[in-house]
PDB file of N, CA and C and ligand atoms in Angstrom:
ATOM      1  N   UNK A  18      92.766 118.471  87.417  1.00  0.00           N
ATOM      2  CA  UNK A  18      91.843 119.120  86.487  1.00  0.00           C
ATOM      3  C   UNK A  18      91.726 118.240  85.250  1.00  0.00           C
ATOM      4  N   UNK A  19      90.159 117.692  84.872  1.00  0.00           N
ATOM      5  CA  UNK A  19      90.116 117.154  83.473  1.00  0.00           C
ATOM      6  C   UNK A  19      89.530 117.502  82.562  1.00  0.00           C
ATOM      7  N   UNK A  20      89.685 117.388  81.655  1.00  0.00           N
ATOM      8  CA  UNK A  20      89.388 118.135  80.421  1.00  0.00           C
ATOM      9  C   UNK A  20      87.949 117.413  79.730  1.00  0.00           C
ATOM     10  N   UNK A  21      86.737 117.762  79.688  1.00  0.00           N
ATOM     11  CA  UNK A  21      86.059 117.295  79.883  1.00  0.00           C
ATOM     12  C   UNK A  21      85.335 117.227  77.984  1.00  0.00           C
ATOM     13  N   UNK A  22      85.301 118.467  77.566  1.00  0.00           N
ATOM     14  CA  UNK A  22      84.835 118.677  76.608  1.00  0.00           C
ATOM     15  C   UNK A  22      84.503 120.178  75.671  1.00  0.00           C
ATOM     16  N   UNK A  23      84.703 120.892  74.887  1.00  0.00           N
ATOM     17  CA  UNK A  23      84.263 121.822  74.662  1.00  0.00           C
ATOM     18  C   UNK A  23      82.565 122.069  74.633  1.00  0.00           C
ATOM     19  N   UNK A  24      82.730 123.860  75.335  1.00  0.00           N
ATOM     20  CA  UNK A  24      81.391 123.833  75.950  1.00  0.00           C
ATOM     21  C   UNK A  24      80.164 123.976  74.898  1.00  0.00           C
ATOM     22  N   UNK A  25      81.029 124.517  73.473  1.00  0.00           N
ATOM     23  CA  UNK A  25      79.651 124.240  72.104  1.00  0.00           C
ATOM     24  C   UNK A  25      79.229 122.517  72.217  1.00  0.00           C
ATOM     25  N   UNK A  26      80.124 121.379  72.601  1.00  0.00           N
ATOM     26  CA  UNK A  26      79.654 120.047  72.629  1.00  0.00           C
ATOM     27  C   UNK A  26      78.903 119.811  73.687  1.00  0.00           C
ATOM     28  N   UNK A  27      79.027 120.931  74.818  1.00  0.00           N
ATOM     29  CA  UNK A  27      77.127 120.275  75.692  1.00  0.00           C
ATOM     30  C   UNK A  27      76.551 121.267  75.915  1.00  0.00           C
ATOM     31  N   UNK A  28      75.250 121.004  74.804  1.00  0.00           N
ATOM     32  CA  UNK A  28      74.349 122.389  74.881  1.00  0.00           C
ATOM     33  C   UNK A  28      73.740 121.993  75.588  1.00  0.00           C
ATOM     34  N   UNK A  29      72.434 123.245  76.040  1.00  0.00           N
ATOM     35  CA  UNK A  29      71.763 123.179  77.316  1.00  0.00           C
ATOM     36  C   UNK A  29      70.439 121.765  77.280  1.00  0.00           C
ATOM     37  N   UNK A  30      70.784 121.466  78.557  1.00  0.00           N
ATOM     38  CA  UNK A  30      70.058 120.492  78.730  1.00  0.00           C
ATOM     39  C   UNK A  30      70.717 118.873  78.381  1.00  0.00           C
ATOM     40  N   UNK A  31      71.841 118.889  78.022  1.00  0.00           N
ATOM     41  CA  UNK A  31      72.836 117.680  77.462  1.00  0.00           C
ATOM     42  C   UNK A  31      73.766 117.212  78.845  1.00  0.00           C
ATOM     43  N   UNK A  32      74.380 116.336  78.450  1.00  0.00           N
ATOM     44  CA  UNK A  32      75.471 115.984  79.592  1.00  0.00           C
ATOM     45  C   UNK A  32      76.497 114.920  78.723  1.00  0.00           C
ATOM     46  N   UNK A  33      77.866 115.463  79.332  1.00  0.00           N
ATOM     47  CA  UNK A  33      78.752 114.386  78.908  1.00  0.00           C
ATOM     48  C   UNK A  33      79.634 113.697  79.771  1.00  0.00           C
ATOM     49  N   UNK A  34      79.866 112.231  79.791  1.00  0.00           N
ATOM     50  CA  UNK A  34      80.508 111.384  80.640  1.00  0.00           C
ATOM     51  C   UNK A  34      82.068 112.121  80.876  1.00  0.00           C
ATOM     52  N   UNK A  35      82.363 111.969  81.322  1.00  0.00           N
ATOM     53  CA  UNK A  35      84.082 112.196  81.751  1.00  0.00           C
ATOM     54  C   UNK A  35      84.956 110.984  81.804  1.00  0.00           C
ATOM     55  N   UNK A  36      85.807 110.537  81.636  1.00  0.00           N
ATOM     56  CA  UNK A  36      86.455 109.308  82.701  1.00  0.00           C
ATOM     57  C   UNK A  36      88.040 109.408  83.252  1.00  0.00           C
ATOM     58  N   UNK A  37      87.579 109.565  84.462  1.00  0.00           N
ATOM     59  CA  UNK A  37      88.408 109.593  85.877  1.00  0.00           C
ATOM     60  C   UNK A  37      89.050 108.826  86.465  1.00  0.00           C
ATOM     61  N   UNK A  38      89.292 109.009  87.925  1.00  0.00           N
ATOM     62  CA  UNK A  38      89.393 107.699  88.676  1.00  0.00           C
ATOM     63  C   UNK A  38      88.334 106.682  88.477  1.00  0.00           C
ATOM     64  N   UNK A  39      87.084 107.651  89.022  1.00  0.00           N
ATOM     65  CA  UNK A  39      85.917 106.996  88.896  1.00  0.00           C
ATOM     66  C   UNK A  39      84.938 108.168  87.420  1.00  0.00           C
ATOM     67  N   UNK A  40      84.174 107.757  87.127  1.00  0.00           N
ATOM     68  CA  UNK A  40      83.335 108.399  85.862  1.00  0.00           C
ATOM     69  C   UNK A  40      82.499 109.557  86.481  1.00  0.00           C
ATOM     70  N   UNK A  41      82.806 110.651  85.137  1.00  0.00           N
ATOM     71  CA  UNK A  41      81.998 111.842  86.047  1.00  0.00           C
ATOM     72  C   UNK A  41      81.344 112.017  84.729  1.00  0.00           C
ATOM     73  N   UNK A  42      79.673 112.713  85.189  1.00  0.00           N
ATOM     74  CA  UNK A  42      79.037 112.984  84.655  1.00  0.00           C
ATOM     75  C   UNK A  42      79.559 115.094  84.524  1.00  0.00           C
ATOM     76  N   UNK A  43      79.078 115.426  83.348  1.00  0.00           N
ATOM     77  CA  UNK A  43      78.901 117.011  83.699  1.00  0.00           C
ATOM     78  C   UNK A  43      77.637 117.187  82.926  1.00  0.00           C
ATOM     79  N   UNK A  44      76.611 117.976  83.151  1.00  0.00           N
ATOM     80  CA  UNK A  44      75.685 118.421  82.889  1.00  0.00           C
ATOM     81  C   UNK A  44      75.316 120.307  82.577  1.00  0.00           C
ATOM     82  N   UNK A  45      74.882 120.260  81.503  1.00  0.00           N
ATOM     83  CA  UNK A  45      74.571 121.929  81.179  1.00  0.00           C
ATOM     84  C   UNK A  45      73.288 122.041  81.215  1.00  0.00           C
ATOM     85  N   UNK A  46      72.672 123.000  82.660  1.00  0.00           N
ATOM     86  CA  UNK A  46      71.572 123.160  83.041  1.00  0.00           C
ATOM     87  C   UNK A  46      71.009 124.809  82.453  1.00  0.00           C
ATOM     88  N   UNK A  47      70.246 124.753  81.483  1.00  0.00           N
ATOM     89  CA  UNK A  47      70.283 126.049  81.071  1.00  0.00           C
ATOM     90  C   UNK A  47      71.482 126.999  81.367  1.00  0.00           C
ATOM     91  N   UNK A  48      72.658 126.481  80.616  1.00  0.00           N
ATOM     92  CA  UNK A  48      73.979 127.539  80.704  1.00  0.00           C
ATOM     93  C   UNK A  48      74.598 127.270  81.939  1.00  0.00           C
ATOM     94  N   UNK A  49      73.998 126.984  83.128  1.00  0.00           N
ATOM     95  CA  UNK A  49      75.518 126.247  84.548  1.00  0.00           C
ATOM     96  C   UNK A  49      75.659 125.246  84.267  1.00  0.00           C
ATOM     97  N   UNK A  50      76.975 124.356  84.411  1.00  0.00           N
ATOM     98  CA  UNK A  50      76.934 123.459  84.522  1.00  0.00           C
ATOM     99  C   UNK A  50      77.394 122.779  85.444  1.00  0.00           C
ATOM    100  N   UNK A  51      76.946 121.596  85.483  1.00  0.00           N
ATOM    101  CA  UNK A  51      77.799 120.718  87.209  1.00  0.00           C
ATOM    102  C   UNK A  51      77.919 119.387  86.805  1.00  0.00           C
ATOM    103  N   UNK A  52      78.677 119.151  87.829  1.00  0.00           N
ATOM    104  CA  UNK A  52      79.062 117.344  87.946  1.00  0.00           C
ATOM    105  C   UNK A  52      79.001 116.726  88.631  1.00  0.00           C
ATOM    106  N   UNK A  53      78.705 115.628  88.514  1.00  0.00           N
ATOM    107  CA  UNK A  53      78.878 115.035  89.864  1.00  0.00           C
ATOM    108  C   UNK A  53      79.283 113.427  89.729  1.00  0.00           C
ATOM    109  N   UNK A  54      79.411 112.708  90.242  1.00  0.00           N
ATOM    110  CA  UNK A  54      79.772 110.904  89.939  1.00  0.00           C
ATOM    111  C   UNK A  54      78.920 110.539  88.619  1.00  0.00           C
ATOM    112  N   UNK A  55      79.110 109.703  87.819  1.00  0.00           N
ATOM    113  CA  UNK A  55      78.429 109.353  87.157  1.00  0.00           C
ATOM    114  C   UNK A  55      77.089 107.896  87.722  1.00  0.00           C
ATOM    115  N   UNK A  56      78.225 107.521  88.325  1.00  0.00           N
ATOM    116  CA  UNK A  56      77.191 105.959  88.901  1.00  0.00           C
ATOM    117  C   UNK A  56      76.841 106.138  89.913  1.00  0.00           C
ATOM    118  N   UNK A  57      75.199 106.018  89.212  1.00  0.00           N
ATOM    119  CA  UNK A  57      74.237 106.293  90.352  1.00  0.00           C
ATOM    120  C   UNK A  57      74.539 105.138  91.939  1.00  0.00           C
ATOM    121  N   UNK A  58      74.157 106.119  92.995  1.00  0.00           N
ATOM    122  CA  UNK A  58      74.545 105.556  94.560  1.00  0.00           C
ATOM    123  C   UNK A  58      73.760 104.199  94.628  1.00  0.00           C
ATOM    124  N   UNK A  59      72.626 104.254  94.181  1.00  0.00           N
ATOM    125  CA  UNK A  59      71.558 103.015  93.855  1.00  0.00           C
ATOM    126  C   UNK A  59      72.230 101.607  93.868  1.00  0.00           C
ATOM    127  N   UNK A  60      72.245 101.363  92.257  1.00  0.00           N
ATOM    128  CA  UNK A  60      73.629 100.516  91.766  1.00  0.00           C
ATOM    129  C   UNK A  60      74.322 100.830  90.510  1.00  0.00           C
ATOM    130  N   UNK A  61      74.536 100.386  89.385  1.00  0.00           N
ATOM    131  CA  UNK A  61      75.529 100.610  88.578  1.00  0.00           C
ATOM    132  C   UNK A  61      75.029 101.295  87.437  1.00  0.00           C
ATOM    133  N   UNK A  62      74.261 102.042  87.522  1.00  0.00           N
ATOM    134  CA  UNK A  62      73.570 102.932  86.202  1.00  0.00           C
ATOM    135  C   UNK A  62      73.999 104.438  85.913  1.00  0.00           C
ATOM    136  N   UNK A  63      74.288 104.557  85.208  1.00  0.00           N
ATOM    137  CA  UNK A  63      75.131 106.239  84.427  1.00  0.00           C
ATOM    138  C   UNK A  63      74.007 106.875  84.499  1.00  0.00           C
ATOM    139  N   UNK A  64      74.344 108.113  85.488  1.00  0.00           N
ATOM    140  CA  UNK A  64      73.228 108.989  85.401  1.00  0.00           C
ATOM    141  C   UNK A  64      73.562 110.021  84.356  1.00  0.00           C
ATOM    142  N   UNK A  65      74.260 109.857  83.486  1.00  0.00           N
ATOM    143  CA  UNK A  65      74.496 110.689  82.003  1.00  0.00           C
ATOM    144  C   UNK A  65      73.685 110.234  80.990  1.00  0.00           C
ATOM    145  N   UNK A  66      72.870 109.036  81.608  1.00  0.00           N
ATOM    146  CA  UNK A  66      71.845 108.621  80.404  1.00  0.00           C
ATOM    147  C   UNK A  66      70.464 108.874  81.320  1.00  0.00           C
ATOM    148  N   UNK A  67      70.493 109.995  82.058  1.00  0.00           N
ATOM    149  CA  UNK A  67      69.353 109.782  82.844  1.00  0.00           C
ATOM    150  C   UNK A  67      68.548 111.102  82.338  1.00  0.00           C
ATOM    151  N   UNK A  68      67.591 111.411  83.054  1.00  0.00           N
ATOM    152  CA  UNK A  68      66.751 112.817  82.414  1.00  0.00           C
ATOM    153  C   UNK A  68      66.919 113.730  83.449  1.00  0.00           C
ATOM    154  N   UNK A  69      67.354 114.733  82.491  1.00  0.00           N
ATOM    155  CA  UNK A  69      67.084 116.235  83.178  1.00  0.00           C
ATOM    156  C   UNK A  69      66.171 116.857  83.387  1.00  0.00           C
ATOM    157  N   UNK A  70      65.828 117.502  84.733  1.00  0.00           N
ATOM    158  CA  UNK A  70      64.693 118.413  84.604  1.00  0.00           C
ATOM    159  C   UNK A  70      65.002 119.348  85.770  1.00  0.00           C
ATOM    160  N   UNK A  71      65.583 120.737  85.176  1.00  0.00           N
ATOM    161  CA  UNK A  71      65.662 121.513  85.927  1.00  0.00           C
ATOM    162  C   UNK A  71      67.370 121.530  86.580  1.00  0.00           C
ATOM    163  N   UNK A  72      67.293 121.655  87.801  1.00  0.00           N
ATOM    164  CA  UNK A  72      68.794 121.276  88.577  1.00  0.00           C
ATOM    165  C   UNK A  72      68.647 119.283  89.135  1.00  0.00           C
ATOM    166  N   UNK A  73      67.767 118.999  88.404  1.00  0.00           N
ATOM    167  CA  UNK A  73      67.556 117.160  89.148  1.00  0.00           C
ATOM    168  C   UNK A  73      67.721 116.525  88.046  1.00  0.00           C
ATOM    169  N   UNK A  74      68.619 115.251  88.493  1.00  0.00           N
ATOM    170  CA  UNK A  74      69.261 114.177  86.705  1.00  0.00           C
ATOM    171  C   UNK A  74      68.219 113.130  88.053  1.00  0.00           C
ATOM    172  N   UNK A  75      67.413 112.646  87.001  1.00  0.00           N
ATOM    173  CA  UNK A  75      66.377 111.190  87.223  1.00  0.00           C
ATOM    174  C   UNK A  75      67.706 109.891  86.647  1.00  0.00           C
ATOM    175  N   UNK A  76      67.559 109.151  87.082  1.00  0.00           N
ATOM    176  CA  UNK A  76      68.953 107.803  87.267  1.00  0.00           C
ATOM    177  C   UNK A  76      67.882 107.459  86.047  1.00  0.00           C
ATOM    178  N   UNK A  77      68.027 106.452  85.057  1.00  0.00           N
ATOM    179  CA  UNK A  77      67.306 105.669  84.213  1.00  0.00           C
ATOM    180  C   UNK A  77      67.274 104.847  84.641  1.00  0.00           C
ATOM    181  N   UNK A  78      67.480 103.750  85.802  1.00  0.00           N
ATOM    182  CA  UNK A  78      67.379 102.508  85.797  1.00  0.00           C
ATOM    183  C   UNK A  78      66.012 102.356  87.101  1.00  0.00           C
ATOM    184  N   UNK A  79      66.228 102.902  88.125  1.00  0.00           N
ATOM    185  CA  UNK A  79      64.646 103.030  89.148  1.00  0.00           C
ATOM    186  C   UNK A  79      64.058 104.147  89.304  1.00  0.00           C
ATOM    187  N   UNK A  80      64.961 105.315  88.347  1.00  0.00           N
ATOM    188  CA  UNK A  80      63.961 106.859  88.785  1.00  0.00           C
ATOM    189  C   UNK A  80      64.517 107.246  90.371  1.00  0.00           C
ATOM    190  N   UNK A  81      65.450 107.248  91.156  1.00  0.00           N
ATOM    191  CA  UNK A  81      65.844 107.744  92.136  1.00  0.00           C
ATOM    192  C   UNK A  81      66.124 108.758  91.344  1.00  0.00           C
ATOM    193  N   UNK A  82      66.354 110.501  92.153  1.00  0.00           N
ATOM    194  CA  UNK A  82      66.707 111.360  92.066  1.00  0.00           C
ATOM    195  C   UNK A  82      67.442 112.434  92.185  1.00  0.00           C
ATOM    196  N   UNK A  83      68.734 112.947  91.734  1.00  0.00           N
ATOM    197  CA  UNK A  83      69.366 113.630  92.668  1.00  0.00           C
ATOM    198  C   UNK A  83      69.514 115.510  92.256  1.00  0.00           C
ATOM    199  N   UNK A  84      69.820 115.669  93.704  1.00  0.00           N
ATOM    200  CA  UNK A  84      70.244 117.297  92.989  1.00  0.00           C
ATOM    201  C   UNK A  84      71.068 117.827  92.819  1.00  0.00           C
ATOM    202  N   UNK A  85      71.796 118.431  91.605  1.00  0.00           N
ATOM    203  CA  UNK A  85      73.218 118.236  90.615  1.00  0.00           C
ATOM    204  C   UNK A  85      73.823 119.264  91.396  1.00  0.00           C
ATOM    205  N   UNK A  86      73.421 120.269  92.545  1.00  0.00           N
ATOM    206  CA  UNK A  86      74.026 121.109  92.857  1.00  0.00           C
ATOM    207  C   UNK A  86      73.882 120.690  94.237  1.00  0.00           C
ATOM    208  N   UNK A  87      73.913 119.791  95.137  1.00  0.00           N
ATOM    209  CA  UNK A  87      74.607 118.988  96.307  1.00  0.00           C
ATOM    210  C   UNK A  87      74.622 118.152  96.043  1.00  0.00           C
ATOM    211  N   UNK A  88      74.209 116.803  94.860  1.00  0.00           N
ATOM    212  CA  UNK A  88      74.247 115.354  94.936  1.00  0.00           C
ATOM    213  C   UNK A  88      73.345 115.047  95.930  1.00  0.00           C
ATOM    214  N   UNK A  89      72.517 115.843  96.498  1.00  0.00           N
ATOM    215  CA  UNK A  89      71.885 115.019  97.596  1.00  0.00           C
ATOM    216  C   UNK A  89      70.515 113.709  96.859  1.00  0.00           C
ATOM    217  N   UNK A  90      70.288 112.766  97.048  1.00  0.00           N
ATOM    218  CA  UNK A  90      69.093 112.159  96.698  1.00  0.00           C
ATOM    219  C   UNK A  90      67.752 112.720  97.124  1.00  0.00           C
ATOM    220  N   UNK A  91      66.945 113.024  96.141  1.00  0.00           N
ATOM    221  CA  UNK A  91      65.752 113.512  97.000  1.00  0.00           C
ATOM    222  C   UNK A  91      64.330 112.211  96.535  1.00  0.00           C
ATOM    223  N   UNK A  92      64.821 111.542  96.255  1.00  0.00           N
ATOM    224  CA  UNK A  92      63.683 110.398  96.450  1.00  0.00           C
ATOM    225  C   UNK A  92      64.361 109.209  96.287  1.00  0.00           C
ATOM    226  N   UNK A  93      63.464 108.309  97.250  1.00  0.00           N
ATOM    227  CA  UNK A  93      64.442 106.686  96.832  1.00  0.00           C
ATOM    228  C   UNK A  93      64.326 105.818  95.586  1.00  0.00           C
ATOM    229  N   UNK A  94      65.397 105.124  95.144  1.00  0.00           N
ATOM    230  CA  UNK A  94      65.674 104.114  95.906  1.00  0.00           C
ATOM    231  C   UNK A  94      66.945 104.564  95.981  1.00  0.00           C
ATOM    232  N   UNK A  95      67.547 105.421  95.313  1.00  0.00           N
ATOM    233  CA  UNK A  95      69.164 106.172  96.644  1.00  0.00           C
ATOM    234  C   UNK A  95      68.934 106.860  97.899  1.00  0.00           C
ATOM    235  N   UNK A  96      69.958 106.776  98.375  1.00  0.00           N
ATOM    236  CA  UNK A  96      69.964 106.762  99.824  1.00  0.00           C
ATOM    237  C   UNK A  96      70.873 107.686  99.845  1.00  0.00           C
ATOM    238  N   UNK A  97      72.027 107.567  99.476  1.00  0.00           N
ATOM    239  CA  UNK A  97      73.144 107.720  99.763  1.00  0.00           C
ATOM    240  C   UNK A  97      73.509 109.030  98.704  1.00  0.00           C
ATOM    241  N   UNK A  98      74.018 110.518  98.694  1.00  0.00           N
ATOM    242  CA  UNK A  98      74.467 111.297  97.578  1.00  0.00           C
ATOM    243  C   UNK A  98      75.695 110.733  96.719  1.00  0.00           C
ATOM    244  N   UNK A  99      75.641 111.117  95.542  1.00  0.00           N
ATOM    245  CA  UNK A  99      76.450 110.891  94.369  1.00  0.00           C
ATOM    246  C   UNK A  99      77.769 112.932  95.013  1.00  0.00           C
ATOM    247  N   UNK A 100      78.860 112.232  94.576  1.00  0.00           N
ATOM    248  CA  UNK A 100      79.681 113.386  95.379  1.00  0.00           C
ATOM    249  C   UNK A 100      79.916 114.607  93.877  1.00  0.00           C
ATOM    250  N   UNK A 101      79.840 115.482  94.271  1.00  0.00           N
ATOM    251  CA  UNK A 101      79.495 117.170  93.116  1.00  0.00           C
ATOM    252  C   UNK A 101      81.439 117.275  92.814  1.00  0.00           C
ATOM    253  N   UNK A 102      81.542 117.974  91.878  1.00  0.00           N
ATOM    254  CA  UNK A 102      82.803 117.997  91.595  1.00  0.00           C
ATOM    255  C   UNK A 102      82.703 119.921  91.197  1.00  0.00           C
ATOM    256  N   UNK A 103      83.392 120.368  90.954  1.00  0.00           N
ATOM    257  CA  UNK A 103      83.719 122.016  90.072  1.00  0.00           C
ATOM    258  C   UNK A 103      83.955 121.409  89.040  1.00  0.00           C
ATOM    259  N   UNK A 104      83.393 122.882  88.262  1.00  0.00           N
ATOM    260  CA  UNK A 104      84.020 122.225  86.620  1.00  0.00           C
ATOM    261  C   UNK A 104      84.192 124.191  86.354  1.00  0.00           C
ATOM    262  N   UNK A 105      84.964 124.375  85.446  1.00  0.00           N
ATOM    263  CA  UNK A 105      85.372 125.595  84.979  1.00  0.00           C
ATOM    264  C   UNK A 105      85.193 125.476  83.554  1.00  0.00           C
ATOM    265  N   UNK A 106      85.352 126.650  83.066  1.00  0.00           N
ATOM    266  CA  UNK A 106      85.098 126.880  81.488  1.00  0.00           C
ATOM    267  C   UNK A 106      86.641 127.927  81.218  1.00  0.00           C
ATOM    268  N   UNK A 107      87.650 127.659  80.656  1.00  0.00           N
ATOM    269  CA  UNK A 107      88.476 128.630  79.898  1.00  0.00           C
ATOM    270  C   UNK A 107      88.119 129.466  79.000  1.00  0.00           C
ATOM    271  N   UNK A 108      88.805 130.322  78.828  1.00  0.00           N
ATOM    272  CA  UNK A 108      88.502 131.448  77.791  1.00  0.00           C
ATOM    273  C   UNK A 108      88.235 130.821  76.170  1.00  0.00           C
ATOM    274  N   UNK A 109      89.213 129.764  76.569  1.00  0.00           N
ATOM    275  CA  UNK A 109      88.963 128.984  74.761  1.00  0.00           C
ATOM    276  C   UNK A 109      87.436 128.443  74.699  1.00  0.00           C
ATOM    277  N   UNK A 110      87.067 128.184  75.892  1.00  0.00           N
ATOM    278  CA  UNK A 110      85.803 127.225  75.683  1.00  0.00           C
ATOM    279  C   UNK A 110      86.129 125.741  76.422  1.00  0.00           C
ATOM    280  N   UNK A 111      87.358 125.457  76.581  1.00  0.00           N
ATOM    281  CA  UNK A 111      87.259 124.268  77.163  1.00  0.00           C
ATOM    282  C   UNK A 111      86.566 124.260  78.668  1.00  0.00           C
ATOM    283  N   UNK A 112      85.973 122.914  78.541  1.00  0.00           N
ATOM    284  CA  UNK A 112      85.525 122.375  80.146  1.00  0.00           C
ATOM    285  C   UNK A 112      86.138 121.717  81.018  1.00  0.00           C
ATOM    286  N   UNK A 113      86.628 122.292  81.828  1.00  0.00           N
ATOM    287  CA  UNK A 113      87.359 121.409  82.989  1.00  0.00           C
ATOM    288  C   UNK A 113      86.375 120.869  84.011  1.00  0.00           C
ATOM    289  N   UNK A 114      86.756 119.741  84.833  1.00  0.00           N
ATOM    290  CA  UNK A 114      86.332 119.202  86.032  1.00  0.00           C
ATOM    291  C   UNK A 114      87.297 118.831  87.072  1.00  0.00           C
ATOM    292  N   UNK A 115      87.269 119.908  88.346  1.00  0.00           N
ATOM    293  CA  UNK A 115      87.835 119.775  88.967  1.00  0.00           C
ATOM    294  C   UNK A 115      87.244 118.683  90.490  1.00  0.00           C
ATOM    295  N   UNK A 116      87.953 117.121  89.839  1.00  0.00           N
ATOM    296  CA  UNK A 116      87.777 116.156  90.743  1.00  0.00           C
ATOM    297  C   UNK A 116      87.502 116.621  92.181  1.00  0.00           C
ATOM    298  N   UNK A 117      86.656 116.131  93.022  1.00  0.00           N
ATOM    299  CA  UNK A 117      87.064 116.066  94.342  1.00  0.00           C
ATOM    300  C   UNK A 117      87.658 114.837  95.135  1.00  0.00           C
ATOM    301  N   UNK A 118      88.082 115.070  96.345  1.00  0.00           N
ATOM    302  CA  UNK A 118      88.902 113.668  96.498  1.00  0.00           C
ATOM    303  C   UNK A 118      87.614 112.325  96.713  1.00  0.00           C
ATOM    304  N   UNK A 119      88.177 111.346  96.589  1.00  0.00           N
ATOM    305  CA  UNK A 119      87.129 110.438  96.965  1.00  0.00           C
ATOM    306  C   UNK A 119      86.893 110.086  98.746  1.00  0.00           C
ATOM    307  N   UNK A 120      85.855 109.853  98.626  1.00  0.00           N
ATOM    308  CA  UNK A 120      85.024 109.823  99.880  1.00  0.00           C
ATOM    309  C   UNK A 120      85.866 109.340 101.165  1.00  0.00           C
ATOM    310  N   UNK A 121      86.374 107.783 100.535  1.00  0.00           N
ATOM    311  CA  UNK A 121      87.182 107.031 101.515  1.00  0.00           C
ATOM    312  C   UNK A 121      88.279 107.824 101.520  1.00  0.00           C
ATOM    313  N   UNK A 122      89.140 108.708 101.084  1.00  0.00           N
ATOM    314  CA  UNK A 122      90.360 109.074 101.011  1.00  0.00           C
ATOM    315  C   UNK A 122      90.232 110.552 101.880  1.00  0.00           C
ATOM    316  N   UNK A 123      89.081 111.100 101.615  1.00  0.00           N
ATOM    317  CA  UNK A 123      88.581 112.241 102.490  1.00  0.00           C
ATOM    318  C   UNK A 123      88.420 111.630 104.091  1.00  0.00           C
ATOM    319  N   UNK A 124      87.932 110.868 104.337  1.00  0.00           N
ATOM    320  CA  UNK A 124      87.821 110.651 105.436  1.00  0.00           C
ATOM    321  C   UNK A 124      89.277 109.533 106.148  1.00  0.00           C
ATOM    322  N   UNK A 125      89.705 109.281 105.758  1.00  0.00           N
ATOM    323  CA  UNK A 125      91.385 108.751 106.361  1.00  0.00           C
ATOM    324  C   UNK A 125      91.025 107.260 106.036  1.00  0.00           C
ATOM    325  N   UNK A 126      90.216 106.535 105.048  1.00  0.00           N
ATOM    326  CA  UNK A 126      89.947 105.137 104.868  1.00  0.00           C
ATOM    327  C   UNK A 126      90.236 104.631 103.860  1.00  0.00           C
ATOM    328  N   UNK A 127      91.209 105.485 103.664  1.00  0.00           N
ATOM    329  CA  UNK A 127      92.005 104.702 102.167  1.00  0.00           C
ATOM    330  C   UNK A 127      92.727 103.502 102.088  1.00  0.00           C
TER     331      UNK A 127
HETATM  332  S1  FES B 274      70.440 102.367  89.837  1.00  0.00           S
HETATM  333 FE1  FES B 274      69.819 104.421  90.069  1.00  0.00          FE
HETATM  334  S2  FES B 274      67.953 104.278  91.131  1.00  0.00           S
HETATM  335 FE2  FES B 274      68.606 102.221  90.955  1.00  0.00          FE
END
């Protein structure tokens, strides 16, 4: 579990980086929020600097698209989904993100 940020620091429509194993984005979509990898599947661009609209973060660097509540890509030039994480809110307000394992380690290719 990481501690990501208090939830008055991402109002709606904002997102803040995390850093992990690998970098997680979390995003506050009108009041839910989600996470998912930060670097876009594409190549090396932070989709925490990308635009929101709706449940979809636009990558800033080619405009590929994904959707924050499966990571799936829904237009190219990704191919490939960015992986979704949990994130919780405590009673204090803090934001957690609860990592998921990584891809290679999920599948026995560690
Ligand atoms: S780096 Fe994200 S679409 Fe190319």
């Amino acid at each position: 579990m990481i501690y990501a940020c208090h939830l008055d620091d991402l109002p709606k429509g904002e997102s803040v980086r995390v850093m992990a194993d690998v970098p997680i984005a979390v995003f506050n979509v009108d009041g839910r929020l989600y996470a998912v990898d930060d670097t876009c599947t594409h190549q090396n661009a932070s989709l925490s600097d990308g635009w929101l609209e709706g449940c979809f973060i636009e990558c800033p660097l080619h405009e590929a698209s994904f959707d924050l509540r499966t990571g799936a890509p829904t237009c190219l030039p990704a191919k490939r989904p960015v992986r979704t994480h949990a994130v919780t809110v405590a009673e204090d307000g803090a934001v957690y993100v609860h990592a998921s394992v990584p891809q290679a380690v999920a599948e026995g290719a560690a």
